[in-house]
Amino acid sequence: MIEKVYAPNLHLFAFHLWKVLRDDGNNRVENPQKLWDKCNQILESLHFSERLNLVDETFKISPIKIDEKLPNSEIPITVRIYPQCLYDSYAVAFNLRRPEQENGKKTEEISLNFFREINRDQIFLPEFVDSSLGQTLLITAFIPEEFKQSLIEDLENLAQKDLENLAQKCLEEFIPNNQQRPPLQNQGELFGSPIFEYDNLSQINLDSSDLPYFHVLIWLFTENQSSEDFINCYSEFIDLFYYRNKVITAYQQSLKQYEKAFNYYGEIEGEIKSLNEFLNREITDESFLDEADLKFLKQKLKALSHQDFTYSQTLRNLKHYRNTIAINSKNYQQTLKTIERKLKEKSLINYSQNLDFFLSFINQDSKYFQERINDELNYFVEGSTLVDRAIASIRGITEIEQTENQLGHEKREQENNYQLQIKILAVGTGMSAGGITGSSSGLLLNQYATDYPVITFGISVIISFLVALFFYVGILGLAWIFKKKP
C-alpha cells in the first residue's frame, strides 16, 4: 500500500453568482462578495495574514501568492489564489501545494496525512464554502518513483487496482467523515495519467435538492508531461468546471421548481373538481344562477387566474433551467475543444481520446437532465390547459347568464310598454265613451233639467262614469284574452 506521494496539490474551483436578470433592473444578488469572504476565512483558518480585497466595481482582484508553513507543522507549502469574474459570476482557483523544489532541490515525498492537515477544519468542503454555483475539488499528486516501476512490471489490472486504492486513500485522508465522502463514479485517463472522479450526484433528488453537491477529482500523475499540460490549460479548466457547476446548479434548481409545479398542479385540480361539482348539480330555468352562484364563480375565476399566473411562472422557470443546462453544456463542449486545440499546438500527440473522460458528463448526466425536464414540462403543460378550459367555462356560463338577464330585461320592458299602451288605450277609450255618453244623457234628461237640475246632473255624471268604466274594463279584458291566445 502506497503511503506517500510527491508534490501533492489541492485545487479548489468555486463559483458564486453576483448578478441576475430581474424585471426591476436590480441585477445584484444578496451578498455577492460571499466567495471572497469565504476565501479570507480559509486564509484565516490556515493562519495566514494575507486577504483578498475587492478594489472596485470592475471586480479586479490581484492574485495572492503565499509561501508559508502549515499551522502547527514544519511542512512548507505554497498558496496561489486566482480570483476572477466570469460573465455573471465570481470564480476563484485556490491552489495549495507542496512545492516540487526547494532551494533548487527536489522535495521529498510526503505522507498522505498531508491532505488531512490542509483540510483539518473542513474548510474546503461545500458546506463551508457554500458558493451559490457550487465547486469542484481537484487533488493532484505524483506517484512515487518506486511505484512507477511496479506499474511497468506488474500486471495492468493489479496496477489499476493499486491506483484506485491510492486515490481512495487520498480522499479518505482529505474527507475523514464517511458520511460526507462521495462515492467513486468514474475513472479513466487524462493527459496520459489516471484520474478518478467522486461525486454524490446520484443522491440529489426531489427529496434532497438542497443537498450540497460534492465533486472531487483525484489525478495521479505518472509523468511530468501530464502536470505540464494541466498547467498550460489551467484557465480552460476553470471555465470547464464553471460550466459543469452551472449545469448541476440549474438541475438542482429545476428539482425545486418541479416540486412547486406539482403542488400548484394539485391546487388547480382541487379548484377544477369543486367547479365540476357545481356544474354537475341539477339546474332549472328558475334557479339557473342566483347571486350566491355568481359570487362563487367570481371567486373561482379569480383563484384560477392567480394560480394560472404562478403556475405559468413555474413552468417558465423550468424552461429557463433547461435552457441554462443546454447552453452551458455547449460551452462545456466548446471548452474541451479549446483544450484539445491548445495541446495539439504544443505537441504532436493526439489528445482527443484523453479528453473522453470529461465527455461522459455531457453524454449521460447533462442529456438526462434535459430529457427529464422535458418530460416534466410535457406532463405539467396539461395543467395550463385545464386552467384555460375552466376559465373559458366560467366565462361562458357568466356570458349565458348575462345574455339571459339582458333578454329578460328586454322582455320585461316590452311587457311594461304593452301594458302601458293598453292602459292608455283603455283610459282614452273610456274617457271618450264617457264623454259621449255624458253629452247624450244631457239631451235625454233635458225635460227634467228645469225641475231637477242637480239630480239631472248627478245622473248624467254617474251614467258617463259607468260607461267609461265599462269600456275601460272591456278593453283590458279583451287585451288579456288576446295575450293568452297561442
Short mmCIF file of C-alpha atoms in Angstrom, two decimals:
data_model
loop_
_atom_site.label_atom_id
_atom_site.label_comp_id
_atom_site.label_asym_id
_atom_site.label_seq_id
_atom_site.Cartn_x
_atom_site.Cartn_y
_atom_site.Cartn_z
CA MET A 1 0.00 0.00 0.00
CA ILE A 2 1.40 3.37 -1.05
CA GLU A 3 1.63 5.77 1.90
CA LYS A 4 3.44 8.69 0.27
CA VAL A 5 3.12 10.92 -2.79
CA TYR A 6 5.28 13.58 -4.38
CA ALA A 7 4.31 17.27 -4.72
CA PRO A 8 0.62 16.94 -3.73
CA ASN A 9 -1.72 19.77 -4.77
CA LEU A 10 -5.20 20.83 -3.80
CA HIS A 11 -7.19 22.98 -6.22
CA LEU A 12 -10.48 24.49 -5.11
CA PHE A 13 -12.52 25.81 -8.03
CA ALA A 14 -15.52 27.65 -6.59
CA PHE A 15 -18.13 29.81 -8.31
CA HIS A 16 -20.61 32.32 -6.97
CA LEU A 17 -23.33 34.25 -8.79
CA TRP A 18 -23.04 38.01 -8.41
CA LYS A 19 -25.78 39.27 -10.71
CA VAL A 20 -29.06 38.04 -12.18
CA LEU A 21 -31.63 39.39 -14.62
CA ARG A 22 -34.61 40.98 -12.88
CA ASP A 23 -37.60 42.94 -14.11
CA ASP A 24 -36.94 45.78 -11.68
CA GLY A 25 -33.45 46.39 -13.09
CA ASN A 26 -31.70 45.48 -9.81
CA ASN A 27 -29.31 42.80 -11.02
CA ARG A 28 -27.18 42.42 -7.90
CA VAL A 29 -27.71 39.37 -5.72
CA GLU A 30 -27.61 39.32 -1.95
CA ASN A 31 -24.08 39.20 -0.56
CA PRO A 32 -22.26 38.93 -3.92
CA GLN A 33 -18.85 39.05 -2.19
CA LYS A 34 -19.55 35.93 -0.16
CA LEU A 35 -16.98 33.89 -2.08
CA TRP A 36 -14.21 36.39 -1.28
CA ASP A 37 -15.25 36.38 2.37
CA LYS A 38 -15.02 32.60 2.45
CA CYS A 39 -11.55 32.69 0.87
CA ASN A 40 -10.45 35.09 3.58
CA GLN A 41 -11.88 32.77 6.24
CA ILE A 42 -9.88 29.89 4.74
CA LEU A 43 -6.73 32.04 4.88
CA GLU A 44 -7.52 32.92 8.47
CA SER A 45 -8.06 29.27 9.36
CA LEU A 46 -4.63 28.48 7.86
CA HIS A 47 -3.15 31.30 10.00
CA PHE A 48 -2.14 33.41 7.00
CA SER A 49 -2.28 37.18 7.25
CA GLU A 50 -2.97 37.88 3.56
CA ARG A 51 -6.53 38.72 2.45
CA LEU A 52 -8.45 39.21 -0.79
CA ASN A 53 -9.61 42.76 -1.33
CA LEU A 54 -12.12 43.87 -3.95
CA VAL A 55 -10.62 47.05 -5.37
CA ASP A 56 -13.63 48.47 -7.22
CA GLU A 57 -16.71 47.57 -9.27
CA THR A 58 -14.51 46.17 -12.06
CA PHE A 59 -14.03 43.04 -9.93
CA LYS A 60 -10.28 43.15 -10.39
CA ILE A 61 -8.54 41.32 -7.58
CA SER A 62 -4.84 40.63 -7.81
CA PRO A 63 -3.73 37.02 -7.34
CA ILE A 64 -2.28 36.21 -3.96
CA LYS A 65 0.98 34.31 -3.52
CA ILE A 66 1.90 32.86 -0.14
CA ASP A 67 4.90 30.78 0.91
CA GLU A 68 4.39 29.61 4.48
CA LYS A 69 4.17 26.56 6.67
CA LEU A 70 1.06 24.71 7.72
CA PRO A 71 -0.27 25.59 11.20
CA ASN A 72 1.45 23.59 13.92
CA SER A 73 3.67 21.98 11.32
CA GLU A 74 7.08 22.39 9.75
CA ILE A 75 5.81 21.45 6.28
CA PRO A 76 6.39 24.32 3.82
CA ILE A 77 3.52 24.96 1.45
CA THR A 78 2.79 27.34 -1.37
CA VAL A 79 -0.60 29.01 -1.84
CA ARG A 80 -1.82 30.67 -5.03
CA ILE A 81 -5.24 32.29 -5.27
CA TYR A 82 -6.60 33.39 -8.64
CA PRO A 83 -9.87 35.35 -8.36
CA GLN A 84 -11.72 36.46 -11.47
CA CYS A 85 -15.10 37.37 -12.89
CA LEU A 86 -16.77 35.03 -15.40
CA TYR A 87 -19.80 36.62 -17.04
CA ASP A 88 -22.41 36.82 -14.24
CA SER A 89 -20.31 35.01 -11.63
CA TYR A 90 -17.25 35.24 -9.46
CA ALA A 91 -14.73 32.41 -9.75
CA VAL A 92 -11.75 31.51 -7.66
CA ALA A 93 -8.99 28.96 -8.11
CA PHE A 94 -7.48 28.33 -4.68
CA ASN A 95 -4.31 26.24 -5.03
CA LEU A 96 -2.48 24.89 -2.00
CA ARG A 97 0.51 22.66 -2.71
CA ARG A 98 3.72 21.14 -1.56
CA PRO A 99 6.43 22.60 -3.85
CA GLU A 100 8.26 20.33 -6.24
CA GLN A 101 11.54 22.02 -5.42
CA GLU A 102 13.04 23.96 -2.54
CA ASN A 103 16.34 25.80 -2.81
CA GLY A 104 16.88 24.24 -6.23
CA LYS A 105 16.47 20.70 -4.90
CA LYS A 106 13.64 18.26 -5.41
CA THR A 107 11.42 18.00 -2.36
CA GLU A 108 10.90 14.71 -0.62
CA GLU A 109 7.81 12.58 -0.94
CA ILE A 110 5.23 13.34 1.73
CA SER A 111 2.79 11.27 3.73
CA LEU A 112 -0.87 11.10 2.66
CA ASN A 113 -1.64 12.67 6.01
CA PHE A 114 -0.81 15.97 4.26
CA PHE A 115 -4.35 16.01 2.85
CA ARG A 116 -5.83 15.73 6.33
CA GLU A 117 -3.64 18.55 7.62
CA ILE A 118 -4.68 21.08 4.96
CA ASN A 119 -8.38 20.34 5.48
CA ARG A 120 -8.37 19.82 9.22
CA ASP A 121 -11.32 22.19 9.78
CA GLN A 122 -13.15 21.02 6.64
CA ILE A 123 -12.60 24.49 5.19
CA PHE A 124 -12.54 23.33 1.58
CA LEU A 125 -15.81 21.35 1.63
CA PRO A 126 -19.06 22.65 0.09
CA GLU A 127 -20.78 23.13 3.47
CA PHE A 128 -18.15 25.69 4.44
CA VAL A 129 -17.51 27.43 1.12
CA ASP A 130 -21.25 27.50 0.37
CA SER A 131 -20.88 29.09 -3.06
CA SER A 132 -24.14 29.59 -4.95
CA LEU A 133 -22.89 27.83 -8.10
CA GLY A 134 -21.03 25.02 -6.40
CA GLN A 135 -17.43 23.92 -6.54
CA THR A 136 -15.01 21.29 -7.80
CA LEU A 137 -12.09 19.98 -5.77
CA LEU A 138 -9.09 18.66 -7.71
CA ILE A 139 -6.34 16.77 -5.90
CA THR A 140 -3.19 16.09 -7.88
CA ALA A 141 -0.04 14.23 -6.85
CA PHE A 142 2.89 12.48 -8.46
CA ILE A 143 3.12 8.76 -7.92
CA PRO A 144 6.30 7.76 -6.04
CA GLU A 145 9.19 6.64 -8.23
CA GLU A 146 9.29 3.15 -6.78
CA PHE A 147 5.64 2.62 -7.62
CA LYS A 148 6.14 3.83 -11.20
CA GLN A 149 8.46 0.89 -11.74
CA SER A 150 5.87 -1.52 -10.38
CA LEU A 151 3.36 -0.09 -12.85
CA ILE A 152 5.63 -1.26 -15.63
CA GLU A 153 6.47 -4.64 -14.16
CA ASP A 154 3.11 -5.53 -12.59
CA LEU A 155 0.02 -6.76 -14.34
CA GLU A 156 -2.17 -3.98 -15.70
CA ASN A 157 -5.30 -4.88 -13.69
CA LEU A 158 -3.35 -5.17 -10.46
CA ALA A 159 -1.66 -1.81 -11.04
CA GLN A 160 -5.02 -0.19 -11.76
CA LYS A 161 -6.40 -1.56 -8.51
CA ASP A 162 -3.42 -0.13 -6.61
CA LEU A 163 -4.00 3.27 -8.22
CA GLU A 164 -7.67 3.18 -7.26
CA ASN A 165 -6.73 2.30 -3.68
CA LEU A 166 -4.24 5.18 -3.61
CA ALA A 167 -6.89 7.63 -4.85
CA GLN A 168 -9.37 6.32 -2.28
CA LYS A 169 -6.81 6.70 0.50
CA CYS A 170 -6.12 10.32 -0.54
CA LEU A 171 -9.87 11.00 -0.43
CA GLU A 172 -10.25 9.39 2.98
CA GLU A 173 -7.44 11.50 4.38
CA PHE A 174 -8.92 14.66 2.87
CA ILE A 175 -12.51 13.87 3.96
CA PRO A 176 -12.30 11.63 7.06
CA ASN A 177 -16.06 11.67 7.63
CA ASN A 178 -17.53 8.72 5.75
CA GLN A 179 -20.97 10.38 5.64
CA GLN A 180 -19.56 13.34 3.72
CA ARG A 181 -17.30 11.38 1.42
CA PRO A 182 -18.76 10.94 -2.10
CA PRO A 183 -18.53 7.56 -3.85
CA LEU A 184 -16.42 6.76 -6.90
CA GLN A 185 -18.41 7.42 -10.08
CA ASN A 186 -15.90 7.43 -12.90
CA GLN A 187 -12.28 6.64 -13.63
CA GLY A 188 -10.12 6.93 -16.68
CA GLU A 189 -7.06 8.60 -18.10
CA LEU A 190 -6.35 12.28 -18.68
CA PHE A 191 -3.22 13.55 -20.43
CA GLY A 192 -1.69 10.12 -20.02
CA SER A 193 -2.23 9.83 -16.24
CA PRO A 194 -5.00 8.06 -14.28
CA ILE A 195 -7.82 10.18 -12.87
CA PHE A 196 -10.69 9.27 -10.52
CA GLU A 197 -13.97 11.12 -10.11
CA TYR A 198 -16.10 11.13 -6.95
CA ASP A 199 -19.48 12.81 -6.60
CA ASN A 200 -22.87 12.43 -4.92
CA LEU A 201 -25.00 13.38 -7.92
CA SER A 202 -27.00 10.15 -7.67
CA GLN A 203 -28.10 11.19 -4.15
CA ILE A 204 -29.57 14.52 -5.32
CA ASN A 205 -33.28 14.08 -6.00
CA LEU A 206 -36.65 15.66 -5.22
CA ASP A 207 -36.33 14.92 -1.51
CA SER A 208 -32.75 16.21 -1.29
CA SER A 209 -32.50 19.02 -3.83
CA ASP A 210 -30.71 21.16 -1.19
CA LEU A 211 -28.07 18.51 -0.57
CA PRO A 212 -24.59 20.05 -1.08
CA TYR A 213 -23.06 18.73 -4.26
CA PHE A 214 -19.65 17.09 -3.77
CA HIS A 215 -17.39 16.83 -6.78
CA VAL A 216 -13.84 15.63 -6.18
CA LEU A 217 -11.26 14.66 -8.79
CA ILE A 218 -8.07 12.85 -7.85
CA TRP A 219 -5.45 12.94 -10.59
CA LEU A 220 -2.34 10.82 -10.08
CA PHE A 221 0.48 11.98 -12.33
CA THR A 222 2.62 9.19 -13.71
CA GLU A 223 4.71 11.54 -15.84
CA ASN A 224 5.75 15.20 -15.80
CA GLN A 225 4.04 15.93 -19.12
CA SER A 226 0.62 15.43 -17.56
CA SER A 227 1.32 18.14 -14.98
CA GLU A 228 2.77 20.49 -17.59
CA ASP A 229 -0.26 20.10 -19.85
CA PHE A 230 -2.59 20.75 -16.94
CA ILE A 231 -0.74 23.94 -16.01
CA ASN A 232 -0.78 25.04 -19.65
CA CYS A 233 -4.60 24.67 -19.74
CA TYR A 234 -5.28 25.90 -16.21
CA SER A 235 -7.55 28.80 -17.22
CA GLU A 236 -9.57 26.47 -19.51
CA PHE A 237 -10.06 24.07 -16.61
CA ILE A 238 -11.52 26.93 -14.57
CA ASP A 239 -14.01 27.55 -17.39
CA LEU A 240 -14.72 23.84 -17.75
CA PHE A 241 -15.61 23.37 -14.09
CA TYR A 242 -17.58 26.63 -14.14
CA TYR A 243 -19.86 25.37 -16.91
CA ARG A 244 -20.20 21.99 -15.25
CA ASN A 245 -21.24 23.51 -11.94
CA LYS A 246 -23.73 25.82 -13.64
CA VAL A 247 -25.34 22.74 -15.21
CA ILE A 248 -25.52 20.94 -11.85
CA THR A 249 -26.90 24.01 -10.06
CA ALA A 250 -29.54 24.52 -12.76
CA TYR A 251 -30.60 20.89 -12.36
CA GLN A 252 -30.88 21.27 -8.57
CA GLN A 253 -32.99 24.40 -9.04
CA SER A 254 -35.20 22.60 -11.56
CA LEU A 255 -35.99 19.98 -8.90
CA LYS A 256 -37.31 22.74 -6.64
CA GLN A 257 -39.40 24.14 -9.48
CA TYR A 258 -40.76 20.66 -10.17
CA GLU A 259 -41.93 20.40 -6.57
CA LYS A 260 -43.62 23.81 -6.82
CA ALA A 261 -45.26 22.90 -10.12
CA PHE A 262 -46.50 19.60 -8.64
CA ASN A 263 -48.10 21.43 -5.69
CA TYR A 264 -49.67 24.06 -7.95
CA TYR A 265 -51.00 21.30 -10.20
CA GLY A 266 -52.71 19.70 -7.18
CA GLU A 267 -54.28 23.03 -6.20
CA ILE A 268 -55.55 23.55 -9.74
CA GLU A 269 -57.10 20.08 -9.80
CA GLY A 270 -58.84 20.83 -6.49
CA GLU A 271 -60.32 24.05 -7.85
CA ILE A 272 -61.49 22.34 -11.03
CA LYS A 273 -63.01 19.45 -9.05
CA SER A 274 -65.15 21.84 -7.00
CA LEU A 275 -66.11 23.67 -10.20
CA ASN A 276 -67.21 20.39 -11.80
CA GLU A 277 -69.32 19.58 -8.74
CA PHE A 278 -71.01 22.95 -9.13
CA LEU A 279 -71.64 22.40 -12.85
CA ASN A 280 -72.96 18.85 -12.34
CA ARG A 281 -75.74 19.86 -9.96
CA GLU A 282 -79.34 19.89 -11.22
CA ILE A 283 -80.20 23.35 -12.56
CA THR A 284 -83.66 24.57 -13.53
CA ASP A 285 -84.64 27.63 -15.51
CA GLU A 286 -85.99 29.20 -12.34
CA SER A 287 -82.74 28.66 -10.42
CA PHE A 288 -80.04 28.85 -13.08
CA LEU A 289 -77.72 31.26 -11.31
CA ASP A 290 -78.53 33.24 -8.25
CA GLU A 291 -76.39 35.85 -6.53
CA ALA A 292 -74.54 33.25 -4.45
CA ASP A 293 -73.71 31.25 -7.60
CA LEU A 294 -72.33 34.29 -9.37
CA LYS A 295 -70.20 35.10 -6.33
CA PHE A 296 -68.87 31.52 -6.29
CA LEU A 297 -67.95 31.67 -9.97
CA LYS A 298 -66.32 35.04 -9.48
CA GLN A 299 -64.16 33.63 -6.70
CA LYS A 300 -63.24 30.62 -8.84
CA LEU A 301 -62.30 32.83 -11.76
CA LYS A 302 -60.07 34.95 -9.53
CA ALA A 303 -58.43 31.93 -7.89
CA LEU A 304 -57.82 30.11 -11.18
CA SER A 305 -56.41 33.22 -12.84
CA HIS A 306 -53.96 33.72 -9.97
CA GLN A 307 -52.99 30.04 -9.96
CA ASP A 308 -52.54 30.07 -13.71
CA PHE A 309 -50.15 33.03 -13.40
CA THR A 310 -47.96 31.43 -10.70
CA TYR A 311 -48.15 28.05 -12.42
CA SER A 312 -47.05 29.56 -15.73
CA GLN A 313 -44.15 31.30 -13.96
CA THR A 314 -43.03 27.97 -12.54
CA LEU A 315 -43.15 26.30 -15.96
CA ARG A 316 -41.23 29.25 -17.37
CA ASN A 317 -38.56 28.73 -14.71
CA LEU A 318 -38.33 25.05 -15.65
CA LYS A 319 -37.78 26.05 -19.26
CA HIS A 320 -35.17 28.58 -18.14
CA TYR A 321 -33.18 25.92 -16.26
CA ARG A 322 -33.49 23.53 -19.19
CA ASN A 323 -32.06 26.21 -21.47
CA THR A 324 -29.34 27.01 -18.93
CA ILE A 325 -28.29 23.36 -18.91
CA ALA A 326 -28.29 23.23 -22.71
CA ILE A 327 -26.29 26.45 -23.11
CA ASN A 328 -23.65 25.59 -20.52
CA SER A 329 -23.36 22.05 -21.86
CA LYS A 330 -22.46 23.51 -25.24
CA ASN A 331 -19.97 25.87 -23.57
CA TYR A 332 -18.52 22.86 -21.74
CA GLN A 333 -18.02 21.02 -25.03
CA GLN A 334 -16.51 24.09 -26.65
CA THR A 335 -14.03 24.42 -23.77
CA LEU A 336 -12.98 20.81 -24.28
CA LYS A 337 -12.31 21.61 -27.93
CA THR A 338 -10.26 24.63 -26.86
CA ILE A 339 -8.14 22.44 -24.57
CA GLU A 340 -7.66 19.89 -27.32
CA ARG A 341 -6.64 22.56 -29.83
CA LYS A 342 -4.27 24.20 -27.36
CA LEU A 343 -2.50 20.94 -26.61
CA LYS A 344 -2.22 20.00 -30.26
CA GLU A 345 -0.42 23.25 -30.96
CA LYS A 346 2.31 22.27 -28.49
CA SER A 347 2.56 18.56 -29.15
CA LEU A 348 2.32 16.01 -31.92
CA ILE A 349 0.43 13.68 -29.61
CA ASN A 350 -3.28 13.17 -30.34
CA TYR A 351 -5.09 14.22 -27.18
CA SER A 352 -8.65 13.72 -28.43
CA GLN A 353 -9.03 10.40 -26.59
CA ASN A 354 -7.51 11.84 -23.43
CA LEU A 355 -10.49 14.19 -23.09
CA ASP A 356 -13.07 11.40 -23.35
CA PHE A 357 -13.05 11.25 -19.56
CA PHE A 358 -14.98 14.53 -19.43
CA LEU A 359 -17.47 13.63 -22.18
CA SER A 360 -19.49 11.25 -20.01
CA PHE A 361 -20.88 14.25 -18.17
CA ILE A 362 -22.30 15.64 -21.42
CA ASN A 363 -23.35 12.34 -22.96
CA GLN A 364 -25.00 10.99 -19.82
CA ASP A 365 -25.70 13.44 -17.00
CA SER A 366 -26.46 16.62 -18.94
CA LYS A 367 -28.52 14.72 -21.50
CA TYR A 368 -30.52 13.08 -18.72
CA PHE A 369 -31.16 16.43 -17.02
CA GLN A 370 -32.59 17.96 -20.19
CA GLU A 371 -34.72 14.93 -21.03
CA ARG A 372 -36.12 14.83 -17.51
CA ILE A 373 -37.12 18.50 -17.57
CA ASN A 374 -38.71 18.00 -21.00
CA ASP A 375 -40.76 15.10 -19.61
CA GLU A 376 -41.83 17.24 -16.65
CA LEU A 377 -42.90 20.08 -18.93
CA ASN A 378 -44.90 17.68 -21.11
CA TYR A 379 -46.67 16.43 -18.00
CA PHE A 380 -47.37 19.81 -16.46
CA VAL A 381 -48.50 21.54 -19.66
CA GLU A 382 -51.84 19.77 -19.16
CA GLY A 383 -52.31 21.88 -16.03
CA SER A 384 -52.33 25.09 -18.06
CA THR A 385 -54.79 23.51 -20.49
CA LEU A 386 -57.12 22.60 -17.62
CA VAL A 387 -57.00 26.12 -16.25
CA ASP A 388 -57.69 27.64 -19.67
CA ARG A 389 -60.69 25.37 -20.15
CA ALA A 390 -62.03 26.05 -16.66
CA ILE A 391 -61.70 29.81 -17.10
CA ALA A 392 -63.37 29.56 -20.51
CA SER A 393 -66.23 27.53 -18.97
CA ILE A 394 -66.78 30.07 -16.21
CA ARG A 395 -66.77 32.94 -18.68
CA GLY A 396 -69.16 31.03 -20.93
CA ILE A 397 -71.57 30.41 -18.06
CA THR A 398 -71.48 34.03 -16.95
CA GLU A 399 -71.94 35.23 -20.52
CA ILE A 400 -75.03 32.99 -20.86
CA GLU A 401 -76.35 34.38 -17.60
CA GLN A 402 -75.71 37.93 -18.76
CA THR A 403 -77.44 37.20 -22.09
CA GLU A 404 -80.46 35.70 -20.36
CA ASN A 405 -80.63 38.58 -17.92
CA GLN A 406 -80.50 41.01 -20.82
CA LEU A 407 -83.22 39.13 -22.71
CA GLY A 408 -85.34 39.00 -19.55
CA HIS A 409 -84.84 42.69 -19.05
CA GLU A 410 -85.86 43.43 -22.63
CA LYS A 411 -88.87 41.14 -22.29
CA ARG A 412 -89.95 42.89 -19.09
CA GLU A 413 -89.56 46.24 -20.78
CA GLN A 414 -91.70 45.08 -23.71
CA GLU A 415 -94.30 43.76 -21.30
CA ASN A 416 -94.33 47.00 -19.38
CA ASN A 417 -94.65 49.00 -22.61
CA TYR A 418 -97.51 46.78 -23.80
CA GLN A 419 -99.35 47.13 -20.51
CA LEU A 420 -98.83 50.88 -20.54
CA GLN A 421 -100.17 51.16 -24.08
CA ILE A 422 -103.26 49.05 -23.21
CA LYS A 423 -103.90 51.16 -20.14
CA ILE A 424 -103.57 54.34 -22.17
CA LEU A 425 -105.93 52.90 -24.78
CA ALA A 426 -108.40 51.78 -22.13
CA VAL A 427 -108.33 55.10 -20.32
CA GLY A 428 -108.64 57.06 -23.55
CA THR A 429 -111.48 54.94 -24.82
CA GLY A 430 -113.28 55.02 -21.51
CA MET A 431 -112.96 58.77 -21.25
CA SER A 432 -114.17 59.22 -24.82
CA ALA A 433 -117.10 56.89 -24.30
CA GLY A 434 -117.92 58.55 -21.00
CA GLY A 435 -117.81 61.98 -22.61
CA ILE A 436 -120.09 60.98 -25.44
CA THR A 437 -122.46 59.29 -23.01
CA GLY A 438 -122.47 62.37 -20.80
CA SER A 439 -123.39 64.60 -23.76
CA SER A 440 -126.16 62.26 -24.93
CA SER A 441 -127.62 61.73 -21.46
CA GLY A 442 -127.97 65.51 -21.09
CA LEU A 443 -130.29 65.59 -24.10
CA LEU A 444 -132.32 62.61 -22.80
CA LEU A 445 -132.81 64.21 -19.40
CA ASN A 446 -133.36 67.74 -20.76
CA GLN A 447 -137.11 67.70 -19.81
CA TYR A 448 -136.15 67.21 -16.16
CA ALA A 449 -133.30 69.68 -16.13
CA THR A 450 -135.51 72.64 -15.24
CA ASP A 451 -137.37 70.98 -12.39
CA TYR A 452 -134.49 68.88 -11.04
CA PRO A 453 -131.21 70.35 -12.22
CA VAL A 454 -128.98 68.82 -9.52
CA ILE A 455 -130.45 65.37 -9.84
CA THR A 456 -130.28 65.54 -13.61
CA PHE A 457 -126.56 66.49 -13.48
CA GLY A 458 -125.74 63.75 -11.00
CA ILE A 459 -127.49 61.09 -13.08
CA SER A 460 -125.62 62.24 -16.16
CA VAL A 461 -122.26 62.03 -14.37
CA ILE A 462 -122.98 58.55 -12.99
CA ILE A 463 -124.04 57.25 -16.40
CA SER A 464 -120.88 58.69 -18.00
CA PHE A 465 -118.67 57.14 -15.31
CA LEU A 466 -120.31 53.73 -15.67
CA VAL A 467 -119.94 53.79 -19.44
CA ALA A 468 -116.30 54.89 -19.19
CA LEU A 469 -115.62 52.15 -16.63
CA PHE A 470 -117.32 49.60 -18.84
CA PHE A 471 -115.18 50.46 -21.86
CA TYR A 472 -112.00 50.63 -19.69
CA VAL A 473 -112.60 47.20 -18.20
CA GLY A 474 -113.72 45.78 -21.51
CA ILE A 475 -110.57 46.84 -23.33
CA LEU A 476 -108.37 45.45 -20.56
CA GLY A 477 -110.29 42.20 -20.70
CA LEU A 478 -110.00 41.89 -24.47
CA ALA A 479 -106.27 42.60 -24.27
CA TRP A 480 -105.83 39.87 -21.64
CA ILE A 481 -107.81 37.37 -23.79
CA PHE A 482 -105.75 38.06 -26.90
CA LYS A 483 -102.47 37.83 -24.92
CA LYS A 484 -103.37 34.38 -23.63
CA LYS A 485 -104.13 33.03 -27.09
CA PRO A 486 -101.23 30.95 -28.51
#
